[in-house]
PDB file of C-alpha atoms in Angstrom:
ATOM      1  CA  MET P  28       9.103   1.244  -5.814  1.00 42.00           C
ATOM      2  CA  GLU P  29       9.065  -1.767  -7.310  1.00 41.00           C
ATOM      3  CA  ASN P  30      10.832  -4.436  -6.265  1.00 44.00           C
ATOM      4  CA  GLN P  31      10.919  -8.211  -5.100  1.00 45.00           C
ATOM      5  CA  GLU P  32      11.040  -9.765  -1.696  1.00 47.00           C
ATOM      6  CA  GLN P  33      11.443 -12.789  -1.284  1.00 56.00           C
ATOM      7  CA  GLY P  34      10.850 -13.814  -4.566  1.00 62.00           C
ATOM      8  CA  ARG P  35       7.518 -12.281  -3.918  1.00 78.00           C
ATOM      9  CA  ARG P  36       6.533  -9.796  -6.385  1.00 87.00           C
ATOM     10  CA  THR P  37       6.320  -6.093  -4.098  1.00 91.00           C
ATOM     11  CA  PHE P  38       5.377  -2.390  -4.703  1.00 92.00           C
ATOM     12  CA  SER P  39       6.372   0.452  -1.799  1.00 93.00           C
ATOM     13  CA  LYS P  40       6.310   3.829  -1.635  1.00 94.00           C
ATOM     14  CA  ARG P  41       6.402   6.660   1.148  1.00 95.00           C
ATOM     15  CA  LEU P  42       3.433   8.467   2.173  1.00 95.00           C
ATOM     16  CA  THR P  43       3.056  12.071   0.992  1.00 94.00           C
ATOM     17  CA  PRO P  44       0.780  14.927   3.773  1.00 93.00           C
ATOM     18  CA  ILE P  45      -2.286  14.237   1.036  1.00 91.00           C
ATOM     19  CA  GLU P  46      -2.011  10.222   1.498  1.00 92.00           C
ATOM     20  CA  VAL P  47      -1.784  10.938   4.681  1.00 91.00           C
ATOM     21  CA  GLU P  48      -4.743  13.642   5.376  1.00 90.00           C
ATOM     22  CA  LYS P  49      -7.607  12.149   3.213  1.00 91.00           C
ATOM     23  CA  ARG P  50      -6.395   8.587   4.456  1.00 89.00           C
ATOM     24  CA  ILE P  51      -5.322   6.629   0.835  1.00 90.00           C
ATOM     25  CA  ILE P  52      -2.632   6.281  -1.146  1.00 90.00           C
ATOM     26  CA  LEU P  53      -1.421   6.704  -4.533  1.00 89.00           C
ATOM     27  CA  PHE P  54       0.449   4.846  -6.785  1.00 90.00           C
ATOM     28  CA  PHE P  55       1.306   5.635 -10.870  1.00 89.00           C
ATOM     29  CA  TYR P  56      -0.564   2.924 -12.703  1.00 87.00           C
ATOM     30  CA  THR P  57       2.718   1.933 -14.041  1.00 87.00           C
ATOM     31  CA  VAL P  58       4.144   0.800 -10.590  1.00 88.00           C
ATOM     32  CA  VAL P  59       0.237  -1.962  -9.870  1.00 87.00           C
ATOM     33  CA  ALA P  60       0.445  -2.734 -13.434  1.00 84.00           C
ATOM     34  CA  GLU P  61       1.632  -6.343 -13.118  1.00 82.00           C
ATOM     35  CA  PHE P  62      -0.808  -6.162 -10.108  1.00 86.00           C
ATOM     36  CA  PHE P  63      -3.727  -4.912 -11.592  1.00 86.00           C
ATOM     37  CA  GLU P  64      -5.465  -4.479 -14.701  1.00 85.00           C
ATOM     38  CA  PHE P  65      -7.030  -1.174 -15.648  1.00 86.00           C
ATOM     39  CA  GLU P  66      -9.811  -0.464 -16.785  1.00 86.00           C
ATOM     40  CA  GLU P  67     -10.458   3.738 -15.547  1.00 90.00           C
ATOM     41  CA  GLY P  68     -13.406   3.513 -13.031  1.00 90.00           C
ATOM     42  CA  ARG P  69     -13.726  -0.206 -11.910  1.00 90.00           C
ATOM     43  CA  GLN P  70     -13.035  -0.417  -8.792  1.00 91.00           C
ATOM     44  CA  PHE P  71     -11.228  -3.440  -7.214  1.00 90.00           C
ATOM     45  CA  PHE P  72     -10.338  -4.927  -3.359  1.00 91.00           C
ATOM     46  CA  MET P  73      -7.303  -5.696  -1.596  1.00 92.00           C
ATOM     47  CA  ASP P  74      -6.631  -8.276   0.723  1.00 92.00           C
ATOM     48  CA  VAL P  75      -4.856  -7.448   3.391  1.00 94.00           C
ATOM     49  CA  THR P  76      -2.593  -9.031   6.600  1.00 95.00           C
ATOM     50  CA  ASP P  77      -0.654  -6.716   8.280  1.00 95.00           C
ATOM     51  CA  ASN P  78       2.079  -7.539  10.902  1.00 93.00           C
ATOM     52  CA  LEU P  79      -0.225  -8.570  14.133  1.00 94.00           C
ATOM     53  CA  ARG P  80      -1.706 -10.534  11.100  1.00 94.00           C
ATOM     54  CA  ASN P  81      -4.888  -8.248  11.754  1.00 95.00           C
ATOM     55  CA  GLU P  82      -7.185  -9.161   8.541  1.00 95.00           C
ATOM     56  CA  TRP P  83      -8.149  -5.760   6.200  1.00 95.00           C
ATOM     57  CA  THR P  84     -10.083  -4.452   3.060  1.00 94.00           C
ATOM     58  CA  PHE P  85      -8.837  -1.892   1.172  1.00 94.00           C
ATOM     59  CA  VAL P  86     -10.516  -0.521  -1.925  1.00 93.00           C
ATOM     60  CA  GLY P  87      -8.889   0.702  -5.253  1.00 92.00           C
ATOM     61  CA  THR P  88      -9.934   2.423  -8.156  1.00 93.00           C
ATOM     62  CA  PHE P  89      -8.201   2.558 -11.729  1.00 92.00           C
ATOM     63  CA  HIS P  90      -8.356   6.268 -12.902  1.00 92.00           C
ATOM     64  CA  ALA P  91      -7.794   7.604 -15.967  1.00 90.00           C
ATOM     65  CA  ASN P  92      -6.023  11.255 -16.517  1.00 83.00           C
ATOM     66  CA  ASN P  93      -4.446  13.386 -19.291  1.00 82.00           C
ATOM     67  CA  ILE P  94      -2.442  15.842 -17.545  1.00 84.00           C
ATOM     68  CA  VAL P  95      -1.428  13.103 -15.033  1.00 80.00           C
ATOM     69  CA  GLU P  96      -0.477   9.418 -15.822  1.00 86.00           C
ATOM     70  CA  ASN P  97      -2.997   7.461 -14.567  1.00 90.00           C
ATOM     71  CA  HIS P  98      -3.025   6.178 -11.332  1.00 91.00           C
ATOM     72  CA  VAL P  99      -4.941   3.816  -8.914  1.00 92.00           C
ATOM     73  CA  SER P 100      -5.519   5.384  -5.405  1.00 93.00           C
ATOM     74  CA  ILE P 101      -6.383   2.568  -2.686  1.00 93.00           C
ATOM     75  CA  ASN P 102      -8.508   4.185   0.371  1.00 93.00           C
ATOM     76  CA  TRP P 103      -7.693   2.623   3.666  1.00 92.00           C
ATOM     77  CA  ALA P 104      -9.030   5.429   5.738  1.00 90.00           C
ATOM     78  CA  GLN P 105      -9.750   2.798   9.229  1.00 91.00           C
ATOM     79  CA  PHE P 106      -5.613   1.123   8.642  1.00 94.00           C
ATOM     80  CA  SER P 107      -4.521   4.497   8.310  1.00 91.00           C
ATOM     81  CA  LEU P 108      -6.399   5.953  11.200  1.00 90.00           C
ATOM     82  CA  GLU P 109      -5.620   2.943  14.086  1.00 91.00           C
ATOM     83  CA  LYS P 110      -2.065   2.560  12.802  1.00 93.00           C
ATOM     84  CA  ARG P 111      -2.092   6.249  12.956  1.00 93.00           C
ATOM     85  CA  LEU P 112       0.592   6.757  10.373  1.00 94.00           C
ATOM     86  CA  LYS P 113       2.484  10.012   9.314  1.00 94.00           C
ATOM     87  CA  THR P 114       4.689  12.145   6.067  1.00 95.00           C
ATOM     88  CA  ASN P 115       7.182   9.749   5.135  1.00 95.00           C
ATOM     89  CA  ASP P 116       6.138   6.314   7.276  1.00 96.00           C
ATOM     90  CA  GLU P 117       6.895   3.744   4.056  1.00 96.00           C
ATOM     91  CA  VAL P 118       3.828   1.020   2.712  1.00 95.00           C
ATOM     92  CA  SER P 119       4.681  -2.071   0.862  1.00 95.00           C
ATOM     93  CA  PHE P 120       2.509  -4.274  -0.014  1.00 94.00           C
ATOM     94  CA  ILE P 121       4.027  -7.827  -0.788  1.00 94.00           C
ATOM     95  CA  GLU P 122       1.744 -10.006  -2.718  1.00 92.00           C
ATOM     96  CA  LYS P 123       0.947 -13.617  -0.733  1.00 90.00           C
ATOM     97  CA  PRO P 124       0.211 -16.198  -2.980  1.00 83.00           C
ATOM     98  CA  GLN P 125      -3.614 -16.575  -4.668  1.00 77.00           C
ATOM     99  CA  ASP P 126      -6.585 -19.139  -4.584  1.00 70.00           C
ATOM    100  CA  ASN P 127      -8.919 -19.235  -6.682  1.00 65.00           C
ATOM    101  CA  GLY P 128     -10.997 -16.248  -4.791  1.00 64.00           C
ATOM    102  CA  PRO P 129     -11.385 -12.934  -6.228  1.00 66.00           C
ATOM    103  CA  TRP P 130      -9.722 -10.613  -4.479  1.00 79.00           C
ATOM    104  CA  LYS P 131      -5.812  -9.598  -4.474  1.00 86.00           C
ATOM    105  CA  LYS P 132      -4.357 -10.635  -1.503  1.00 92.00           C
ATOM    106  CA  PHE P 133      -0.892  -8.843   0.224  1.00 94.00           C
ATOM    107  CA  LYS P 134       0.822  -8.133   2.672  1.00 95.00           C
ATOM    108  CA  VAL P 135       1.824  -4.440   4.073  1.00 95.00           C
ATOM    109  CA  ILE P 136       4.436  -3.871   6.462  1.00 95.00           C
ATOM    110  CA  ILE P 137       4.837   0.076   7.379  1.00 96.00           C
ATOM    111  CA  LYS P 138       7.682   1.157   8.622  1.00 96.00           C
ATOM    112  CA  ARG P 139       9.003   4.727   9.780  1.00 95.00           C
ATOM    113  CA  LYS P 140      12.859   6.415   9.975  1.00 93.00           C
ATOM    114  CA  ILE P 141      13.695   6.365  13.810  1.00 89.00           C
ATOM    115  CA  LYS P 142      17.216   8.600  15.235  1.00 87.00           C
ATOM    116  CA  LEU P 143      18.743   5.451  17.341  1.00 89.00           C
ATOM    117  CA  PHE P 144      21.889   7.727  18.523  1.00 92.00           C
ATOM    118  CA  GLY P 145      22.162  10.117  16.217  1.00 91.00           C
ATOM    119  CA  GLN P 146      21.589   7.406  13.552  1.00 92.00           C
ATOM    120  CA  ASP P 147      18.759   7.452  11.257  1.00 91.00           C
ATOM    121  CA  ILE P 148      16.920   3.852  11.206  1.00 93.00           C
ATOM    122  CA  TRP P 149      14.472   2.259   9.661  1.00 92.00           C
ATOM    123  CA  GLY P 150      12.011  -0.267  11.657  1.00 91.00           C
ATOM    124  CA  GLU P 151       8.711  -1.664  11.080  1.00 92.00           C
ATOM    125  CA  LEU P 152       5.690  -0.400  13.181  1.00 88.00           C
ATOM    126  CA  MET P 153       3.860  -3.535  15.536  1.00 86.00           C
ATOM    127  CA  VAL P 154       1.315  -1.964  15.490  1.00 74.00           C
TER     128      VAL P 154
END
């Protein structure tokens, strides 16, 4: 799912059980096409800042596939362990202003659905 947030480009999705288990996140290339130029097998790096202003570097890889649409995998093993991510958590990457560095910069926001007085609400994880 792609949207605009405060004039910045974003991409987001809800985590699947496989993504949580393998500590990797998958996006169809069409979701991230305006952020990264596809080149099968090539790796790319993302500088990411979380809600606590901690800095992370995620490594992504482009995958071509005749059966499934071209896709991107982003390895974030340490991040997902420390944040204790769960199935159905929503992750959003918000593009940050770029300097002349070689890597894309993003803010990452993780939201989790909780029940409050019998109502489902989404709240940002502040961990």
